[in-house]
C-alpha positions as CSV (number, residue, x, y, z in Angstrom):
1,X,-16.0,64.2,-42.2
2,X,-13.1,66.2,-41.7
3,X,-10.1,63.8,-43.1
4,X,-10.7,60.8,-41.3
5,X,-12.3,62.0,-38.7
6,X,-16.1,62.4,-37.8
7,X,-17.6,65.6,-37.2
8,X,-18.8,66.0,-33.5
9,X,-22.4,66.0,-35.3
10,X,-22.0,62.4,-35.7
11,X,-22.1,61.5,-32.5
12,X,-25.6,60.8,-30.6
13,X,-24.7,60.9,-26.9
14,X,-22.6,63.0,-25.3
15,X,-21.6,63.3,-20.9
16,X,-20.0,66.0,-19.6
17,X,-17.3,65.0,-17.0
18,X,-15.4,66.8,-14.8
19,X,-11.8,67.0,-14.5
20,X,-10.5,67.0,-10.9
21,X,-6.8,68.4,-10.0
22,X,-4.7,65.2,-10.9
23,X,-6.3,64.8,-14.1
24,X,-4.6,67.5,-15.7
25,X,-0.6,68.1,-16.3
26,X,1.0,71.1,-15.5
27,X,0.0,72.6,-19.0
28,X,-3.9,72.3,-18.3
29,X,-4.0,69.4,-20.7
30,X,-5.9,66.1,-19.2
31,X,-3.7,63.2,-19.2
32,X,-3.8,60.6,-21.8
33,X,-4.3,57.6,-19.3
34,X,-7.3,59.3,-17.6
35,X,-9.2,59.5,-21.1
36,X,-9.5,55.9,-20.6
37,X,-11.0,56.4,-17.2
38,X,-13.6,58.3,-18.8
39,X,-14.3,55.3,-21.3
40,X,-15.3,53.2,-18.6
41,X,-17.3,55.7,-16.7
42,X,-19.3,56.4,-20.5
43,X,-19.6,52.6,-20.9
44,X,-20.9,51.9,-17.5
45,X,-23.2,55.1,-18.1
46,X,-24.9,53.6,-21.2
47,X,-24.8,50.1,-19.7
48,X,-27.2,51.4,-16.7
49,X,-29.4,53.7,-18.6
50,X,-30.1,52.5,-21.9
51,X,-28.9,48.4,-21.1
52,X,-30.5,48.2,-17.6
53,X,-27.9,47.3,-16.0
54,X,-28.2,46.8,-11.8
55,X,-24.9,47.1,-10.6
56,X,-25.9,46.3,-7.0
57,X,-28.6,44.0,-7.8
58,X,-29.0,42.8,-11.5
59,X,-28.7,39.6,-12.9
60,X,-27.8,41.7,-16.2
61,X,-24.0,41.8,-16.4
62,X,-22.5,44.4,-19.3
63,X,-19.5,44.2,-20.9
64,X,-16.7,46.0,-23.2
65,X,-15.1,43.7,-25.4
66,X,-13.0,46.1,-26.8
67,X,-12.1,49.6,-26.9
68,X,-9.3,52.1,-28.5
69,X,-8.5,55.6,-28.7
70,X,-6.5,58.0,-31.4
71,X,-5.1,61.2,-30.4
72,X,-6.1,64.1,-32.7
């Protein structure tokens, strides 16, 4: 750990996801309300793969019941 924070070698799964034009600010940083955007599209990821989740034809339904998000 470095403070309180977990090394990235801590993690299991990772998903690379591209940043399109509006994502970013005018410094090249993404914007903080997209990361959350990304949340879901990691969630519904996992969900699919590793849950079996059908979203067009499943009688499994996932959810989130909660998420948050600190800024380092």
């Amino acid at each position: 750990m470095t403070g309180d924070r977990p090394l990235r070698s801590a993690y299991r799964r990772f998903l690379a996801i591209p940043t399109r034009w509006m994502d970013n600010d005018m410094y090249g940083h993404v914007n903080n309300v997209t990361y959350y955007a990304y949340f879901d599209t990691v969630a519904n990821r996992y969900l699919i793969e590793e849950g079996g989740l059908d979203i067009s034809d499943g009688r499994i339904v996932g959810y989130v019941v909660s998420s948050g998000c600190e800024y380092h």
